[in-house]
Coordinates of C-alpha atoms in Angstrom, one line a residue:
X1168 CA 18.1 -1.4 62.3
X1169 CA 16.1 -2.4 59.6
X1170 CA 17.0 0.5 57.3
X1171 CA 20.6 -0.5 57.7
X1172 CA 19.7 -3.7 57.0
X1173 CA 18.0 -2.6 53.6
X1174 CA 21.4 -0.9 52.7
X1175 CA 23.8 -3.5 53.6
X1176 CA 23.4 -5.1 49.9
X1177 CA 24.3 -2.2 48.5
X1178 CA 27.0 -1.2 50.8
X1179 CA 28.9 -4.2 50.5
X1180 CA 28.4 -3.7 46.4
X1181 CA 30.4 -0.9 46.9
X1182 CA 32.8 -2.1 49.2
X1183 CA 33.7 -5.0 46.7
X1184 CA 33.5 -3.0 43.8
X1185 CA 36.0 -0.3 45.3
X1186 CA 38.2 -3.8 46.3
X1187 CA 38.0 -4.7 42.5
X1188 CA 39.3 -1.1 41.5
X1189 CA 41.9 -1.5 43.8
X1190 CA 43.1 -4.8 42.7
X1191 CA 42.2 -4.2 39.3
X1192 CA 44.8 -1.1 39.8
X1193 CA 47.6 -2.6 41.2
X1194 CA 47.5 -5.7 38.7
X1195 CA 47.9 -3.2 35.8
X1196 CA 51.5 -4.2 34.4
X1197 CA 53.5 -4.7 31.5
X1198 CA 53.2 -8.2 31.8
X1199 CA 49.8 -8.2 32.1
X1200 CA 48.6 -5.8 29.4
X1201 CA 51.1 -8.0 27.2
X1202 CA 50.2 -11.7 28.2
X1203 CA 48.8 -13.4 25.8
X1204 CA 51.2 -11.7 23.3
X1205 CA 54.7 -12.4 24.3
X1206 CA 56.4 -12.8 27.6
X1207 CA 57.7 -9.5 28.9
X1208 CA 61.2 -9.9 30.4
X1209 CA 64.3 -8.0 32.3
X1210 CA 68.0 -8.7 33.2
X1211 CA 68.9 -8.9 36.8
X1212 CA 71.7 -7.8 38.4
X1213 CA 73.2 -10.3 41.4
X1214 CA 72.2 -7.7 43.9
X1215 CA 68.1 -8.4 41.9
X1216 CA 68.7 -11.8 41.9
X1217 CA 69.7 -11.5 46.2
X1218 CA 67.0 -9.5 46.7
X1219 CA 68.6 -7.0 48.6
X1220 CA 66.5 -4.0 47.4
X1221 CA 62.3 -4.4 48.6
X1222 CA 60.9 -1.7 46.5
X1223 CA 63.1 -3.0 42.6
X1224 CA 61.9 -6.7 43.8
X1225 CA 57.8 -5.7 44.1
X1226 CA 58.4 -3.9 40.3
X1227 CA 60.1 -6.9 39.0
X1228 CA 57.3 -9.0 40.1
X1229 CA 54.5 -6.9 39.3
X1230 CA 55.8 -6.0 35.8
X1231 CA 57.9 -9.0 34.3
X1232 CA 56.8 -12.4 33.7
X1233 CA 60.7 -13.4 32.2
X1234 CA 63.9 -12.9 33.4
X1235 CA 67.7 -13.4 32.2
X1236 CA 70.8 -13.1 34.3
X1237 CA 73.1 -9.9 33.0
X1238 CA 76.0 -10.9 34.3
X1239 CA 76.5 -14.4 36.5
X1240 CA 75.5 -17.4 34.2
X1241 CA 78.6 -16.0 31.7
X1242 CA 81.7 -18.0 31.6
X1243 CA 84.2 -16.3 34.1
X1244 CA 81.8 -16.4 37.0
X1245 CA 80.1 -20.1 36.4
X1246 CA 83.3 -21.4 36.0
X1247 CA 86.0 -20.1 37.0
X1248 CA 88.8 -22.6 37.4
X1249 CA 88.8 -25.7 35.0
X1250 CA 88.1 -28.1 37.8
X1251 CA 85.5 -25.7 39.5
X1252 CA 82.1 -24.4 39.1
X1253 CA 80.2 -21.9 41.2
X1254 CA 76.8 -22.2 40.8
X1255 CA 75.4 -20.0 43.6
X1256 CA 73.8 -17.4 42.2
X1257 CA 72.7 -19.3 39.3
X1258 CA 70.9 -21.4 41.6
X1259 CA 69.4 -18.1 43.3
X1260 CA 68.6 -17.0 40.1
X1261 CA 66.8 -20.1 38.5
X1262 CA 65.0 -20.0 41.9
X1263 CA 63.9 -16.9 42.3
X1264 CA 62.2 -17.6 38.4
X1265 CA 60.7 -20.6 39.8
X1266 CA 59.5 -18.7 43.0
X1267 CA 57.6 -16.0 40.9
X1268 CA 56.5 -18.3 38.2
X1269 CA 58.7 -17.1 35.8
X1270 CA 59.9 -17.8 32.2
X1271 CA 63.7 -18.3 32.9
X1272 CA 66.2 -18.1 29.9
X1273 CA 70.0 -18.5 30.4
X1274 CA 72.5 -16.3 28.9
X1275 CA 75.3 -17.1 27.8
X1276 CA 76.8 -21.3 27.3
X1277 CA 79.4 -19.9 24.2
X1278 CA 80.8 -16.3 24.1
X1279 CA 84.0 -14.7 23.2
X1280 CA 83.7 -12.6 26.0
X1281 CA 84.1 -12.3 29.5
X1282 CA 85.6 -15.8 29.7
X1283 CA 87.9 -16.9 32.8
X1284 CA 91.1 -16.3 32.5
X1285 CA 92.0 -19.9 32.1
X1286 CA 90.3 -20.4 29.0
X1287 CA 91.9 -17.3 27.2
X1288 CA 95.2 -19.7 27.6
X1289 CA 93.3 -22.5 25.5
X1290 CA 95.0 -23.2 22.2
X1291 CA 95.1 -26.9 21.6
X1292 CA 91.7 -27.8 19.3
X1293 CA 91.1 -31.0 21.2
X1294 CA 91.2 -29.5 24.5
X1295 CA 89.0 -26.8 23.5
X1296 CA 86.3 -29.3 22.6
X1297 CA 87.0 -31.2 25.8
X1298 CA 85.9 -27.5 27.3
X1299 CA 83.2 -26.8 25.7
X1300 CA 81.7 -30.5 26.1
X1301 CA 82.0 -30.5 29.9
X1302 CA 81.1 -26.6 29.9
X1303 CA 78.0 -27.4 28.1
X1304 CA 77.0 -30.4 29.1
X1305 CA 77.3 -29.8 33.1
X1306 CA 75.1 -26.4 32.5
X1307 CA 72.6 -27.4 30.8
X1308 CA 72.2 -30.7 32.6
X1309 CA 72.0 -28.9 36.1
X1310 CA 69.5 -27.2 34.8
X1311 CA 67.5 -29.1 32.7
X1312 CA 64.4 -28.8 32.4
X1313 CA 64.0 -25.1 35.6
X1314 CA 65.6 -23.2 32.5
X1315 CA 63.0 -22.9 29.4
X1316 CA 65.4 -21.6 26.6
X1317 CA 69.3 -20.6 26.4
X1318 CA 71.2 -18.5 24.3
X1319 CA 73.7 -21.1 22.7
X1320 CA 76.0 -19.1 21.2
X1321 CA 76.2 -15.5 21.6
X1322 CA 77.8 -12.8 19.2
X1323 CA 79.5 -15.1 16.7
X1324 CA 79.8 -12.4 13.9
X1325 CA 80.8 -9.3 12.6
X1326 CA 78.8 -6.6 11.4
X1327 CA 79.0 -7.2 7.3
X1328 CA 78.2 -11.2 8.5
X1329 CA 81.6 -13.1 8.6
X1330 CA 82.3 -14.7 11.1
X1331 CA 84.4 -13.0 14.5
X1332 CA 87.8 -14.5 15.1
X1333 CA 87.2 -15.6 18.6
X1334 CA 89.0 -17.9 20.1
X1335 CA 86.9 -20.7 19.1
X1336 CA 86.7 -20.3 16.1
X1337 CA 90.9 -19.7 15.9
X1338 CA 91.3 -22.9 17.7
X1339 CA 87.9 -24.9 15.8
X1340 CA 86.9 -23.5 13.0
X1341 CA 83.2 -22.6 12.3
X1342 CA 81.9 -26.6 13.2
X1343 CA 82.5 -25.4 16.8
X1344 CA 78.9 -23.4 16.4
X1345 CA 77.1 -26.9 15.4
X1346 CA 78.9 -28.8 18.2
X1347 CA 77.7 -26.1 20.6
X1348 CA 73.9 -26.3 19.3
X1349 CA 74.4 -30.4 19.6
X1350 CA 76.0 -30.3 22.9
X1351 CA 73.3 -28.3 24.4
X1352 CA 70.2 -29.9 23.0
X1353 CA 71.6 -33.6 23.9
X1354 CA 72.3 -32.3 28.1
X1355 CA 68.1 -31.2 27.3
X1356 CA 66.0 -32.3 24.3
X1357 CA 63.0 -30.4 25.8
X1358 CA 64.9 -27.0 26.0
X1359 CA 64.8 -23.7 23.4
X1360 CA 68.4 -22.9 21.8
X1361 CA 68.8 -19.6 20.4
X1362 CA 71.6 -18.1 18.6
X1363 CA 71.8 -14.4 20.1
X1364 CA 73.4 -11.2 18.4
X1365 CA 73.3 -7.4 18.1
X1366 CA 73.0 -5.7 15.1
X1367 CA 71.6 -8.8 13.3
X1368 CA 68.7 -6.3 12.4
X1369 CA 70.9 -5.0 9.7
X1370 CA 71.0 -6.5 6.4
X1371 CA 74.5 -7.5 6.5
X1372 CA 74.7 -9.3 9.6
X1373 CA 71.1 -10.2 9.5
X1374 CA 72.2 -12.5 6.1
X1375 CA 75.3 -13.6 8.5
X1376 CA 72.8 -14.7 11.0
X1377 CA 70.5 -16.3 8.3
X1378 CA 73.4 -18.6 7.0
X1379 CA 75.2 -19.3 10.4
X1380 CA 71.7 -20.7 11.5
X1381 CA 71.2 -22.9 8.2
X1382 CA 74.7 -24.0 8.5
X1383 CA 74.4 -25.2 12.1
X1384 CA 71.1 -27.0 11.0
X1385 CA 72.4 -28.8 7.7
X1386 CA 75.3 -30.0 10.2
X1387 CA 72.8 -31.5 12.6
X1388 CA 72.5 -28.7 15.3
X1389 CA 69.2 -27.2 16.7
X1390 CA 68.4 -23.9 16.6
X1391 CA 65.1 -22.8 17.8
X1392 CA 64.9 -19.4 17.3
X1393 CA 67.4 -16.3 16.8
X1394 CA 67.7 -13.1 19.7
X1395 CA 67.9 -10.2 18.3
X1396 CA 69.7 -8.0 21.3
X1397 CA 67.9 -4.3 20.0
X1398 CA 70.2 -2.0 21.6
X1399 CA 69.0 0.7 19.9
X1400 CA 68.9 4.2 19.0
X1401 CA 65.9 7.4 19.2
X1402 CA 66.3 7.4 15.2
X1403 CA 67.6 4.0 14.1
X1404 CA 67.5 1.0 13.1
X1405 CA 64.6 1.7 11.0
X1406 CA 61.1 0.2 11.7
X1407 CA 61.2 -1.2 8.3
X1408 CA 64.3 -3.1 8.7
X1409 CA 63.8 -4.5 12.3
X1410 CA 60.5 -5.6 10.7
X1411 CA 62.1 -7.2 7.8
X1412 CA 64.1 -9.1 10.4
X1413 CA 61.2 -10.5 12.4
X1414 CA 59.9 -11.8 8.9
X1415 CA 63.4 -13.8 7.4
X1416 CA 64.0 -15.2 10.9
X1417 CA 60.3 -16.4 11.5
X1418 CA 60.4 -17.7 7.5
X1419 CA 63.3 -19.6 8.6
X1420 CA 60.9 -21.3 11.3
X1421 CA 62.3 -20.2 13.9
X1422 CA 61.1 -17.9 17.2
X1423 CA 62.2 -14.3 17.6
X1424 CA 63.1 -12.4 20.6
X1425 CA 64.1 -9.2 21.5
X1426 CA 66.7 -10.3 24.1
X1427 CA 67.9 -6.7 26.1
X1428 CA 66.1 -3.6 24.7
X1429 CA 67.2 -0.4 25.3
X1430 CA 67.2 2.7 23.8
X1431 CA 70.2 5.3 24.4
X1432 CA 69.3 8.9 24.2
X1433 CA 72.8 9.9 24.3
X1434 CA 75.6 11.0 21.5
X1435 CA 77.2 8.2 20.0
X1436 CA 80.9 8.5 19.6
X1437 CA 82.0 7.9 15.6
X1438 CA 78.4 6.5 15.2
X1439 CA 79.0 3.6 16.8
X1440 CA 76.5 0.7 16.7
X1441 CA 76.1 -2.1 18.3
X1442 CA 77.5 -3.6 21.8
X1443 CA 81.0 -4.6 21.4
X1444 CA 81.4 -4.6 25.1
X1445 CA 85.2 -4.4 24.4
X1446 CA 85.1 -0.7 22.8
X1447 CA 86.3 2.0 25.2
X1448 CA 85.9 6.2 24.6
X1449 CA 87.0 8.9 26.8
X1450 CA 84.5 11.4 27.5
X1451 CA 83.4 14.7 27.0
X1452 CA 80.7 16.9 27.5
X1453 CA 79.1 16.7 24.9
X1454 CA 78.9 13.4 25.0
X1455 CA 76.9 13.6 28.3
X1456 CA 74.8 16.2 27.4
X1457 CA 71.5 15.3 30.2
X1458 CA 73.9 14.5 33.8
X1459 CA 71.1 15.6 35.7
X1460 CA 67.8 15.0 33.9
X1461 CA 66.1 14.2 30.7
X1462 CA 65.0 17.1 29.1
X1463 CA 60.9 16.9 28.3
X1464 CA 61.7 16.8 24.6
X1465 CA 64.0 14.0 24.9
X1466 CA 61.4 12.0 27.0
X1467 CA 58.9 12.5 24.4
X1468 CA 61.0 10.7 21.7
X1469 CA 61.6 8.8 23.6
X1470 CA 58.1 7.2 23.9
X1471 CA 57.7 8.1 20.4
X1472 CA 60.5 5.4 20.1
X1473 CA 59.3 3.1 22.0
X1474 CA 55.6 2.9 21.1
X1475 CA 56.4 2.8 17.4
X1476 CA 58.7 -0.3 18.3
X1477 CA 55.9 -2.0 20.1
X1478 CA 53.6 -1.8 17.9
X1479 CA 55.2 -3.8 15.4
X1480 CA 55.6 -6.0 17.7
X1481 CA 52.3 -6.1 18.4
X1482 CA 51.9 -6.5 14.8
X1483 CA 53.8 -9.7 14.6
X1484 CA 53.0 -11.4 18.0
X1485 CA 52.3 -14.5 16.6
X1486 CA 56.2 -14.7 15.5
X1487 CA 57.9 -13.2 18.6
X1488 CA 58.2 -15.7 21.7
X1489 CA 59.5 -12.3 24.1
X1490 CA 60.8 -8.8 24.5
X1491 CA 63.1 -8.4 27.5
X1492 CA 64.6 -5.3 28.6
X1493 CA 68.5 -5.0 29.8
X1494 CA 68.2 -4.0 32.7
X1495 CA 64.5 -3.0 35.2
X1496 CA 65.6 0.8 35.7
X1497 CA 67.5 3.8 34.3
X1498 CA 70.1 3.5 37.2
X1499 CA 70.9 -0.2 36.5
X1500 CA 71.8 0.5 32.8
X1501 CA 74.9 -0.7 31.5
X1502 CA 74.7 2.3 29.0
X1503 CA 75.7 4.6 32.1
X1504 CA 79.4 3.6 31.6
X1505 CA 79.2 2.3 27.6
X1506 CA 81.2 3.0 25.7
X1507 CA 82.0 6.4 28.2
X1508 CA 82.5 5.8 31.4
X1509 CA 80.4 8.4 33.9
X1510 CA 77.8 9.0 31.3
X1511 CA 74.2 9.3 32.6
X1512 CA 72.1 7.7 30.2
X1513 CA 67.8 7.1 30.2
X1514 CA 67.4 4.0 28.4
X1515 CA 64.6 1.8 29.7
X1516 CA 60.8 2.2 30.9
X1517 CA 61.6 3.3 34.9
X1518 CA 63.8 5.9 35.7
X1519 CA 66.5 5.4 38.7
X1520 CA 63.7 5.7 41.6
X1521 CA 61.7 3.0 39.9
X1522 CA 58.9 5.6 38.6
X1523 CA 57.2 4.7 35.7
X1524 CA 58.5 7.1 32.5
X1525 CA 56.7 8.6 29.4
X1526 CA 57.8 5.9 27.5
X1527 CA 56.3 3.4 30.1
X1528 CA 52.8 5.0 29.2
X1529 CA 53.2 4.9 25.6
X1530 CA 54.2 1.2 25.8
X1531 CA 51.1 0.3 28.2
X1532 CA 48.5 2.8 25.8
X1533 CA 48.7 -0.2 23.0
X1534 CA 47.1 -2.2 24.4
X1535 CA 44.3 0.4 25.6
X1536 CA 43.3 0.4 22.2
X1537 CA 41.7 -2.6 20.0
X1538 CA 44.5 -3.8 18.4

């Protein structure tokens, strides 16, 4: 008895250390290794923001500390009749942030896209301002202060930096990007307004960007920081001109975020860039090259990709508010069916059984290292 008694220190030493291992294990995350840095985000589907699947819902938690909606807080399905609002799964989704302590950003009040059919019929100017002041205002007042930033307006240009001929635009002119910025910081003062884009790394549209946002400010609006949307490629943009981006949009005082990273490893028809969710291409195979698997090669640039990405933004943490990825697994990925339908694309950190990827590792190794 008493020589168990003389181990028992010891024992339970090495029953608390193996504990700390353990726990020390299963806290290793990508929002973890990143706090302190910038908040690491993804975009939920409804099904994510229901909860209907045990195994995504334990990696969401245990990697993301930030989360955007992909598809629900957009105009057709908040509001789909002028006199009606459906709020359900917003309110799921602001609650399952709240729930998990998470940084919640809402995307989108303004876009040209995937609005209700009713709106597409708006051509009067006055009654398009009556729209966009109740659209506005009731959001962001339902939610003020449960949401921490929104993206504003979303997509408001074209690639050489004029502005897109949306409707609102057509049936406003430009001051409806001001009123929109105004709008949404009167329903909450306390609340970050982005303007959000794609492409806006580019010099063109990144000069676009650059003068939409000093416009809005000069007529009164406020615009806390800029989303660059970084759906990207294996070889471009350049590092160089993605960091050039970070530095004229943090010069302009403002916060930059990398609002739904991906990475497509697959052939892009006519070099298209961007995300013009309205662009459309018929298959082949050769533009689906990997149905079954990603090839080892392909995994490795992958990472290659990603790490070299992440460490510039490690480089520039002080200026970047967060990185969120479009989507928490390969088999989510809108890139599966853009801009070809039936593709089988590998875009993001977990592949379609939620198994951490190459490019997962390469990510997580920055921070093994003294930065």
């Amino acid at each position: 008895m008493k020589l168990i008694n003389h181990y028992l220190p010891l024992l339970s030493l090495f029953i608390l250390g193996s504990c700390n291992a353990q726990k020390s294990e299963k806290t290793t995350s990508l929002k973890n290794s990143y706090k302190g840095d910038f908040y690491i985000g993804t975009a939920l589907s409804a099904d994510q923001i229901n909860e209907k699947n045990v195994k995504e819902d334990s990696l969401i938690h245990k990697e993301f500390n930030a989360i955007t909606a992909e598809n629900i807080m957009k105009s057709m399905f908040v509001h789909p009749a002028k006199d009606k609002y459906d709020f359900t799964l917003s309110d799921k989704f602001v609650a399952y942030g709240k729930k998990n302590k998470m940084f919640i950003h809402g995307h989108t009040l303004i876009w040209h896209s995937q609005l209700a059919p009713w709106m597409e019929q708006i051509k009067d100017s006055a009654e398009m301002k009556a729209f966009m002041k109740d659209h506005i205002t009731t959001i962001v007042s339902k939610y003020k202060g449960s949401i921490n930033s929104w993206d504003v307006v979303n997509e408001a240009l074209n690639d050489d930096g004029t502005l897109r001929k949306s409707i609102f635009l057509n049936t406003l002119g430009e001051s409806y990007l001001a009123d929109a910025f105004k709008l949404a910081a009167k329903a909450d003062p306390k609340v970050d307004l982005y303007y959000n884009d794609y492409n806006n790394e580019a010099p063109a549209k990144r000069e676009g960007t650059i003068n939409l946002i000093k416009k809005v400010r000069a007529a009164g609006g406020k615009v806390d920081g800029v989303g660059i949307q970084a759906h990207w490629r294996l070889e471009s943009p350049s590092i160089e001109e993605i960091e050039k981006s970070i530095l004229a949009y943090s010069a302009l005082g403002l916060k930059v975020a990398f609002t739904e990273l991906d990475i497509t490893v697959l052939p892009n028809p006519w070099d298209l860039k961007g995300a013009d969710v309205n662009q459309n291409f018929e298959g082949s195979a050769k533009m689906n090259p990997y149905p079954k698997a990603l090839p080892d090669s392909i995994q490795t640039k992958l990472a290659e990709r990603y790490a070299s990405i992440f460490k510039l933004f490690l480089k520039h943490k002080d200026k970047i508010s967060r990185v969120t990825f479009w989507g928490v697994h390969d088999g989510q990925s809108w890139l599966n069916d853009w801009p070809i339908k039936g593709r089988t694309n590998y875009p993001l950190l977990f592949d379609t059984k939620l198994k951490p990827k190459k490019a997962y590792y390469s990510v997580m190794q920055l921070k093994e290292v003294k930065q």
